[in-house]
Tab-separated table of C-alpha atoms and ligand atoms in Angstrom:
chain	number	residue	atom	x	y	z
A	253	UNK	CA	126.929	128.591	117.860
A	254	UNK	CA	129.726	127.315	116.037
A	255	UNK	CA	129.873	127.794	111.926
A	256	UNK	CA	129.807	124.531	110.335
A	257	UNK	CA	132.910	125.492	108.756
A	258	UNK	CA	134.553	124.869	111.948
A	259	UNK	CA	133.202	121.575	112.944
A	260	UNK	CA	135.223	118.689	112.281
A	261	UNK	CA	133.792	116.353	109.549
A	262	UNK	CA	133.470	113.778	111.752
A	263	UNK	CA	131.612	115.389	114.724
A	264	UNK	CA	129.683	116.690	112.341
A	265	UNK	CA	128.356	113.288	110.604
A	266	UNK	CA	128.819	111.715	114.297
A	267	UNK	CA	128.155	107.823	114.049
A	268	UNK	CA	124.527	107.984	112.429
A	269	UNK	CA	123.538	106.255	109.663
A	270	UNK	CA	123.066	109.024	107.424
A	271	UNK	CA	127.010	109.418	108.271
A	272	UNK	CA	127.515	105.927	107.368
A	273	UNK	CA	125.603	106.307	104.164
A	274	UNK	CA	127.675	109.740	103.388
A	275	UNK	CA	131.121	108.282	104.131
A	276	UNK	CA	130.067	105.166	101.735
A	277	UNK	CA	129.304	108.052	99.029
A	278	UNK	CA	132.498	109.790	99.192
A	279	UNK	CA	134.452	106.158	99.243
A	280	UNK	CA	133.467	105.490	96.126
A	281	UNK	CA	133.669	108.787	94.430
A	282	UNK	CA	136.235	108.511	90.965
A	283	UNK	CA	139.736	109.356	91.904
A	284	UNK	CA	140.158	111.258	88.826
A	285	UNK	CA	138.055	113.932	87.523
A	286	UNK	CA	138.473	114.694	84.015
A	287	UNK	CA	135.999	117.100	83.810
A	288	UNK	CA	132.828	116.756	81.146
A	289	UNK	CA	132.793	116.304	77.838
A	290	UNK	CA	130.499	117.946	75.542
A	291	UNK	CA	127.034	116.958	74.730
A	292	UNK	CA	127.226	117.742	70.986
A	293	UNK	CA	128.103	120.489	68.950
A	294	UNK	CA	124.586	122.130	68.139
A	295	UNK	CA	121.963	122.819	70.526
A	296	UNK	CA	118.866	120.652	70.404
A	297	UNK	CA	115.342	122.540	69.665
A	298	UNK	CA	113.365	120.223	71.228
A	299	UNK	CA	115.406	118.627	74.568
A	300	UNK	CA	115.906	115.281	75.558
A	301	UNK	CA	116.367	113.796	78.869
A	302	UNK	CA	120.223	112.428	79.257
A	303	UNK	CA	121.274	109.051	77.550
A	304	UNK	CA	122.269	107.616	81.284
A	305	UNK	CA	118.472	107.922	82.438
A	306	UNK	CA	116.634	104.904	81.553
A	307	UNK	CA	113.223	105.081	83.148
A	308	UNK	CA	110.543	104.513	80.729
A	309	UNK	CA	106.676	103.652	80.214
A	310	UNK	CA	105.670	99.939	80.563
A	311	UNK	CA	103.460	98.731	78.004
A	312	UNK	CA	101.077	96.078	78.739
A	313	UNK	CA	98.202	94.813	76.313
A	314	UNK	CA	100.290	95.121	73.548
A	315	UNK	CA	98.216	91.918	71.976
A	316	UNK	CA	95.525	94.297	71.504
A	317	UNK	CA	96.687	98.124	70.467
A	318	UNK	CA	93.703	99.072	69.806
A	319	UNK	CA	93.122	98.557	73.662
A	320	UNK	CA	96.410	99.748	74.802
A	321	UNK	CA	97.716	100.938	77.810
A	322	UNK	CA	101.017	102.303	79.076
A	323	UNK	CA	102.609	102.717	82.893
A	324	UNK	CA	104.057	105.448	84.282
A	325	UNK	CA	107.349	104.060	86.129
A	326	UNK	CA	106.294	105.236	89.888
A	327	UNK	CA	109.166	103.542	91.570
A	328	UNK	CA	111.737	105.919	89.563
A	329	UNK	CA	109.407	108.953	90.249
A	330	UNK	CA	110.779	112.517	91.970
A	331	UNK	CA	108.653	114.878	93.698
A	332	UNK	CA	104.901	115.152	92.326
A	333	UNK	CA	105.040	115.902	88.887
A	334	UNK	CA	104.988	113.089	86.009
A	335	UNK	CA	106.912	114.467	82.816
A	336	UNK	CA	104.548	114.516	79.862
A	337	UNK	CA	106.326	111.868	78.327
A	338	UNK	CA	106.050	109.110	80.942
A	339	UNK	CA	102.461	110.069	82.075
A	340	UNK	CA	100.465	106.846	81.845
A	341	UNK	CA	98.354	106.118	78.522
A	342	UNK	CA	94.998	104.393	78.243
A	343	UNK	CA	93.563	104.206	74.566
A	344	UNK	CA	90.211	102.592	73.871
A	345	UNK	CA	90.934	103.035	70.139
A	346	UNK	CA	94.294	103.927	69.309
A	347	UNK	CA	95.427	108.031	68.985
A	348	UNK	CA	94.211	109.766	66.562
A	349	UNK	CA	95.968	112.483	64.261
A	350	UNK	CA	94.257	115.464	64.648
A	351	UNK	CA	95.533	118.627	63.099
A	352	UNK	CA	94.073	121.518	65.395
A	353	UNK	CA	92.788	123.475	62.525
A	354	UNK	CA	90.101	121.454	61.229
A	355	UNK	CA	89.338	120.238	64.971
A	356	UNK	CA	85.948	121.639	66.463
A	357	UNK	CA	84.078	121.784	70.268
A	358	UNK	CA	80.380	121.309	69.620
A	359	UNK	CA	77.951	122.505	73.153
A	360	UNK	CA	74.465	121.707	72.317
A	361	UNK	CA	71.223	120.032	73.770
A	362	UNK	CA	69.292	121.618	76.725
A	363	UNK	CA	71.269	124.817	75.863
A	364	UNK	CA	69.654	128.439	74.793
A	365	UNK	CA	72.257	128.877	72.288
A	366	UNK	CA	74.364	125.815	71.071
A	367	UNK	CA	77.843	126.796	70.356
A	368	UNK	CA	80.764	125.340	68.116
A	369	UNK	CA	84.281	126.583	68.831
A	370	UNK	CA	87.616	126.018	67.031
A	371	UNK	CA	90.823	125.278	69.143
A	372	UNK	CA	91.841	128.777	68.646
A	373	UNK	CA	88.505	130.235	70.365
A	374	UNK	CA	89.260	127.819	73.286
A	375	UNK	CA	92.942	129.395	73.625
A	376	UNK	CA	91.552	132.556	73.548
A	377	UNK	CA	89.553	132.365	76.479
A	378	UNK	CA	90.526	132.741	80.139
A	379	UNK	CA	92.532	129.934	81.386
A	380	UNK	CA	93.476	128.208	84.674
A	381	UNK	CA	96.355	125.538	85.121
A	382	UNK	CA	96.052	123.243	87.965
A	383	UNK	CA	98.121	120.571	89.083
A	384	UNK	CA	96.233	117.501	89.231
A	385	UNK	CA	96.632	113.664	89.159
A	386	UNK	CA	94.670	111.390	86.580
A	387	UNK	CA	94.307	107.858	87.175
A	388	UNK	CA	92.329	104.998	85.450
A	389	UNK	CA	89.734	103.042	87.480
A	390	UNK	CA	91.125	100.323	87.004
A	391	UNK	CA	94.687	100.848	88.483
A	392	UNK	CA	96.046	98.692	91.003
A	393	UNK	CA	93.184	96.161	89.971
A	394	UNK	CA	95.982	93.704	90.336
A	395	UNK	CA	95.922	93.572	94.129
A	396	UNK	CA	92.385	92.281	94.609
A	397	UNK	CA	92.127	88.723	95.689
A	398	UNK	CA	95.992	88.610	96.421
A	399	UNK	CA	97.348	88.450	93.145
A	400	UNK	CA	99.908	91.514	93.344
A	401	UNK	CA	102.173	93.050	90.624
A	402	UNK	CA	106.043	92.742	91.210
A	403	UNK	CA	106.608	96.358	90.764
A	404	UNK	CA	104.990	100.109	91.802
A	405	UNK	CA	105.126	100.361	87.584
A	406	UNK	CA	103.131	97.410	87.318
A	407	UNK	CA	100.632	97.838	90.026
A	408	UNK	CA	100.416	101.200	90.741
A	409	UNK	CA	101.422	103.059	86.961
A	410	UNK	CA	97.975	103.854	85.615
A	411	UNK	CA	98.080	106.837	87.737
A	412	UNK	CA	99.991	110.195	87.196
A	413	UNK	CA	100.161	113.742	87.850
A	414	UNK	CA	100.287	117.139	85.932
A	415	UNK	CA	99.921	120.904	85.113
A	416	UNK	CA	97.087	120.874	83.073
A	417	UNK	CA	96.013	124.452	81.728
A	418	UNK	CA	92.415	124.866	80.096
A	419	UNK	CA	89.328	126.688	80.305
A	420	UNK	CA	86.831	126.336	83.299
A	421	UNK	CA	83.914	124.160	81.467
A	422	UNK	CA	81.747	126.624	83.723
A	423	UNK	CA	82.529	128.956	81.126
A	424	UNK	CA	81.429	127.408	78.200
A	425	UNK	CA	78.316	126.139	79.503
A	426	UNK	CA	77.409	129.584	80.557
A	427	UNK	CA	78.250	131.153	77.654
A	428	UNK	CA	75.874	128.385	75.925
A	429	UNK	CA	72.989	128.880	78.337
A	430	UNK	CA	72.879	125.806	79.866
A	431	UNK	CA	68.875	125.204	80.649
A	432	UNK	CA	67.707	124.490	84.326
A	433	UNK	CA	66.351	120.586	82.832
A	434	UNK	CA	70.009	119.940	82.054
A	435	UNK	CA	71.176	117.270	84.847
A	436	UNK	CA	73.800	115.502	82.598
A	437	UNK	CA	76.740	116.221	80.345
A	438	UNK	CA	77.543	113.985	77.887
A	439	UNK	CA	81.138	114.065	76.606
A	440	UNK	CA	82.308	112.776	73.511
A	441	UNK	CA	85.720	112.079	71.887
A	442	UNK	CA	86.902	112.323	68.224
A	443	UNK	CA	88.678	108.857	68.478
A	444	UNK	CA	87.634	105.846	66.374
A	445	UNK	CA	85.380	104.208	69.039
A	446	UNK	CA	83.758	107.411	69.614
A	447	UNK	CA	84.536	107.442	73.867
A	448	UNK	CA	81.258	108.832	75.484
A	449	UNK	CA	80.717	109.120	79.274
A	450	UNK	CA	78.235	111.020	81.082
A	451	UNK	CA	78.896	113.238	84.083
A	452	UNK	CA	76.678	115.280	86.301
A	453	UNK	CA	76.218	118.842	85.331
A	454	UNK	CA	76.794	119.581	89.227
A	455	UNK	CA	80.419	118.336	88.228
A	456	UNK	CA	80.726	120.530	85.094
A	457	UNK	CA	79.990	123.964	86.826
A	458	UNK	CA	82.370	123.157	89.270
A	459	UNK	CA	85.977	122.468	88.945
A	460	UNK	CA	85.868	120.422	85.501
A	461	UNK	CA	88.332	121.894	82.617
A	462	UNK	CA	88.059	121.849	78.569
A	463	UNK	CA	92.421	121.482	79.216
A	464	UNK	CA	94.543	122.063	75.683
A	465	UNK	CA	97.891	122.594	77.886
A	466	UNK	CA	99.760	119.944	80.146
A	467	UNK	CA	103.359	120.611	81.846
A	468	UNK	CA	103.650	123.870	80.070
A	469	UNK	CA	103.085	123.118	76.305
A	470	UNK	CA	99.965	121.763	74.309
A	471	UNK	CA	98.561	118.423	75.125
A	472	UNK	CA	100.580	115.463	73.802
A	473	UNK	CA	98.929	113.669	71.468
A	474	UNK	CA	98.458	110.666	73.536
A	475	UNK	CA	96.379	112.717	76.309
A	476	UNK	CA	93.669	114.023	73.935
A	477	UNK	CA	95.450	116.664	71.658
A	478	UNK	CA	94.453	119.341	70.669
A	479	UNK	CA	91.453	118.996	73.785
A	480	UNK	CA	90.119	116.942	76.211
A	481	UNK	CA	87.722	117.394	79.197
A	482	UNK	CA	89.875	117.006	83.003
A	483	UNK	CA	87.314	116.189	85.363
A	484	UNK	CA	89.798	116.590	88.645
A	485	UNK	CA	89.711	113.372	91.208
A	486	UNK	CA	87.333	111.302	89.169
A	487	UNK	CA	88.389	108.257	87.099
A	488	UNK	CA	90.325	108.775	84.104
A	489	UNK	CA	87.580	107.251	81.858
A	490	UNK	CA	85.574	110.249	82.220
A	491	UNK	CA	88.063	112.492	81.310
A	492	UNK	CA	87.163	112.373	77.691
A	493	UNK	CA	90.083	113.251	75.217
A	494	UNK	CA	90.037	114.330	71.799
A	495	UNK	CA	86.833	116.077	73.235
A	496	UNK	CA	84.566	117.080	70.181
A	497	UNK	CA	81.131	117.150	71.451
A	498	UNK	CA	79.518	117.879	74.911
A	499	UNK	CA	75.483	117.617	75.061
A	500	UNK	CA	73.804	118.886	77.911
A	501	UNK	CA	70.835	116.315	78.903
A	502	UNK	CA	68.424	115.266	81.456
A	503	UNK	CA	69.637	111.904	81.514
A	504	UNK	CA	72.626	109.987	81.329
A	505	UNK	CA	73.669	108.768	77.652
A	506	UNK	CA	74.262	104.770	79.494
A	507	UNK	CA	77.291	104.494	77.070
A	508	UNK	CA	79.124	101.259	76.291
A	509	UNK	CA	81.768	102.438	78.873
A	510	UNK	CA	79.171	103.056	81.668
A	511	UNK	CA	77.670	100.253	81.465
A	512	UNK	CA	79.539	97.265	79.768
A	513	UNK	CA	82.909	98.753	81.500
A	514	UNK	CA	83.559	100.826	84.402
A	515	UNK	CA	80.716	99.538	86.903
A	516	UNK	CA	81.775	97.831	89.807
A	517	UNK	CA	80.553	94.144	90.511
A	518	UNK	CA	79.059	93.691	93.999
A	519	UNK	CA	79.206	90.803	96.305
A	520	UNK	CA	75.535	90.141	96.238
A	521	UNK	CA	75.500	90.261	92.401
A	522	UNK	CA	74.437	94.068	91.808
A	523	UNK	CA	76.580	96.385	89.938
A	524	UNK	CA	77.333	99.950	91.101
A	525	UNK	CA	77.067	102.242	88.363
A	526	UNK	CA	78.663	105.918	87.977
A	527	UNK	CA	81.537	105.058	90.528
A	528	UNK	CA	83.379	108.586	89.639
A	529	UNK	CA	85.831	109.182	92.543
A	530	UNK	CA	89.137	107.936	93.038
A	531	UNK	CA	89.350	107.339	96.772
A	532	UNK	CA	92.435	107.969	99.466
A	533	UNK	CA	95.402	105.659	98.169
A	534	UNK	CA	99.077	105.773	99.077
A	535	UNK	CA	102.377	103.567	97.461
A	536	UNK	CA	105.524	103.515	98.913
A	537	UNK	CA	107.797	103.982	95.209
A	538	UNK	CA	111.164	103.753	97.397
A	539	UNK	CA	112.018	101.181	98.556
A	540	UNK	CA	109.619	98.942	96.371
A	541	UNK	CA	109.263	95.721	94.087
A	542	UNK	CA	112.762	95.437	91.769
A	543	UNK	CA	114.947	97.678	94.338
A	544	UNK	CA	117.865	96.323	96.404
A	545	UNK	CA	118.562	98.113	99.403
A	546	UNK	CA	122.205	98.319	101.464
A	547	UNK	CA	122.118	98.327	105.260
A	548	UNK	CA	122.299	101.965	106.780
A	549	UNK	CA	120.477	104.710	105.787
A	550	UNK	CA	117.279	104.837	103.660
A	551	UNK	CA	114.458	107.698	102.709
A	552	UNK	CA	111.667	105.604	102.677
A	553	UNK	CA	109.773	108.090	100.002
A	554	UNK	CA	106.224	107.564	98.447
A	555	UNK	CA	102.806	108.826	96.715
A	556	UNK	CA	99.739	109.735	98.145
A	557	UNK	CA	96.439	111.080	96.650
A	558	UNK	CA	92.641	111.649	97.184
A	559	UNK	CA	89.843	112.366	94.796
A	560	UNK	CA	88.182	114.128	97.481
A	561	UNK	CA	90.871	116.894	98.377
A	562	UNK	CA	93.615	117.049	100.112
A	563	UNK	CA	96.118	114.222	101.909
A	564	UNK	CA	96.405	114.962	105.614
A	565	UNK	CA	98.623	112.326	106.880
A	566	UNK	CA	100.676	109.320	105.794
A	567	UNK	CA	101.371	106.859	108.222
A	568	UNK	CA	104.715	104.368	107.549
A	569	UNK	CA	105.281	100.941	109.011
A	570	UNK	CA	108.329	98.953	108.536
A	571	UNK	CA	107.024	96.167	110.490
A	572	UNK	CA	104.022	94.555	108.250
A	573	UNK	CA	101.571	97.551	109.984
A	574	UNK	CA	102.003	96.370	113.951
A	575	UNK	CA	103.875	100.021	113.980
A	576	UNK	CA	102.970	102.927	112.540
A	577	UNK	CA	105.220	106.539	112.303
A	578	UNK	CA	103.872	109.626	110.156
A	579	UNK	CA	105.894	110.594	107.674
A	580	UNK	CA	106.548	114.189	106.353
A	581	UNK	CA	104.574	115.363	103.761
A	582	UNK	CA	105.754	117.726	100.740
A	583	UNK	CA	104.480	121.107	100.688
A	584	UNK	CA	102.547	122.700	99.142
A	585	UNK	CA	100.074	120.042	99.616
A	586	UNK	CA	97.442	120.425	96.991
A	587	UNK	CA	94.280	118.682	96.474
A	588	UNK	CA	93.401	116.335	93.782
A	589	UNK	CA	97.347	116.207	93.435
A	590	UNK	CA	100.141	113.401	94.560
A	591	UNK	CA	101.094	114.220	97.517
A	592	UNK	CA	105.090	113.409	98.049
A	593	UNK	CA	105.810	111.425	101.574
A	594	UNK	CA	109.406	110.755	103.060
A	595	UNK	CA	110.301	108.823	106.327
A	596	UNK	CA	114.077	108.494	107.293
A	597	UNK	CA	114.678	104.974	108.465
A	598	UNK	CA	117.926	103.109	109.124
A	599	UNK	CA	117.393	99.748	108.138
A	600	UNK	CA	119.443	97.021	110.054
A	601	UNK	CA	119.539	94.550	107.845
A	602	UNK	CA	117.096	91.939	108.956
A	603	UNK	CA	113.458	91.284	107.080
A	604	UNK	CA	111.119	94.345	107.254
A	605	UNK	CA	107.719	94.799	105.797
A	606	UNK	CA	106.727	98.148	104.272
A	607	UNK	CA	103.643	99.791	104.270
A	608	UNK	CA	101.443	103.253	103.995
A	609	UNK	CA	98.321	104.486	104.874
A	610	UNK	CA	97.152	107.781	103.859
A	611	UNK	CA	94.130	109.797	105.186
A	612	UNK	CA	92.282	112.530	103.563
A	613	UNK	CA	90.829	115.674	104.460
A	614	UNK	CA	87.539	114.127	104.838
A	615	UNK	CA	88.779	112.111	107.215
A	616	UNK	CA	89.166	108.573	105.119
A	617	UNK	CA	91.754	106.357	105.860
A	618	UNK	CA	92.886	104.141	103.240
A	619	UNK	CA	91.688	100.401	104.013
A	620	UNK	CA	93.494	97.442	104.274
A	621	UNK	CA	93.243	94.994	101.393
A	622	UNK	CA	91.183	92.502	104.013
A	623	UNK	CA	88.758	95.236	104.368
A	624	UNK	CA	88.213	96.474	101.172
A	625	UNK	CA	87.593	92.559	100.102
A	626	UNK	CA	84.770	92.131	102.586
A	627	UNK	CA	83.130	95.335	101.293
A	628	UNK	CA	83.348	94.933	98.057
A	629	UNK	CA	83.785	91.063	97.225
A	630	UNK	CA	86.216	89.858	94.301
A	631	UNK	CA	84.072	90.301	91.150
A	632	UNK	CA	85.598	93.692	90.131
A	633	UNK	CA	88.909	95.058	89.452
A	634	UNK	CA	87.823	99.206	89.810
A	635	UNK	CA	88.797	100.994	92.610
A	636	UNK	CA	91.217	99.226	94.810
A	637	UNK	CA	92.685	101.422	96.951
A	638	UNK	CA	93.976	99.194	99.708
A	639	UNK	CA	97.224	99.504	101.488
A	640	UNK	CA	100.341	98.181	99.267
A	641	UNK	CA	102.805	96.106	100.922
A	642	UNK	CA	106.710	95.841	99.993
A	643	UNK	CA	108.960	92.825	101.705
A	644	UNK	CA	112.560	93.419	102.200
A	645	UNK	CA	114.463	90.305	102.456
A	646	UNK	CA	117.744	90.234	104.669
A	647	UNK	CA	119.663	90.237	101.448
A	648	UNK	CA	118.210	93.636	100.553
A	649	UNK	CA	115.989	92.652	97.569
A	650	UNK	CA	112.477	94.221	97.573
A	651	UNK	CA	109.413	92.099	96.672
A	652	UNK	CA	105.505	92.539	96.355
A	653	UNK	CA	104.017	90.508	99.207
B	55	CO	CO1	83.979	103.637	88.518
């Protein structure tokens, strides 16, 4: 074997597209290096990113601030984690300012021992940290009926992925002595609208967390500080923020946000209710709407996730779905977390159409827009998980299809 340093650079890179791309990088390098300038005279107690980085959340619905949302810039995402400062938000009555010393969590209803926890009590209990995606069930709803948004952020930005730290809800329910007759848990937030959602006790005893940490620090106020419910793989709205009360009950609350909202109108006029699980979805994030490609090497990259567990496979097409190639999946792959996929591609400068299609561990394959529309009709904006396509024009501009 020849040591790499003895291979002449031209031989090593060869005539590949990657070689051409790297040569182009070399040509673009600055001639003189003046060395780094100091960022500032003092260190910063709480850090910020470089002033040269500009990725930011997109504020939507700003006419109705009490119903506000922000979207994660998925087109600029790297790896699988979303920085807390770029995590998407969805509020139904703004962000309350809560002093953790004043906050309480009540567990009551069909329990042997009703309990009131302080935030300090919760933080003292044995915790776990797990990486999970969180997604609003309205995410990518603009794709229904071929009304696609222009960028990955606009279409799919109501999804993010963080490491969440909290106490297993099963521990708190066992401590309270939850009774056999309890079938539902009714969770209530301390926001002005008193967000209420119901979830089956079986899920609550499985993998639900009462979370107080995100990405290595306490939750951000917009993520439910000081306590939130975290319900892995289930629609964002059930992950009640600013959590203050859990009632064990023999029936669901039938609250506003599980009857008038977050139900799915079907083609026959009926509505599906309590559709909790976010089905498998994937998206090419680079290149995506708004990007401009140069001919030659391009690493196609994107994200896939499933509320039912692991992503097993992601296929990518560059010819509008006529042929597909398996993308490589970044390890470790984690259940109910973003999975980053990558596929090297040599763009020859002709028109192309990029798509991704994922399969989860249950064998479920992400459907096409058409397949989904046949089943679901066009009356609901929730739970859209169809295949997303991006067009690459001959001039390199990338737009929605
Ligand atoms: Co739903």
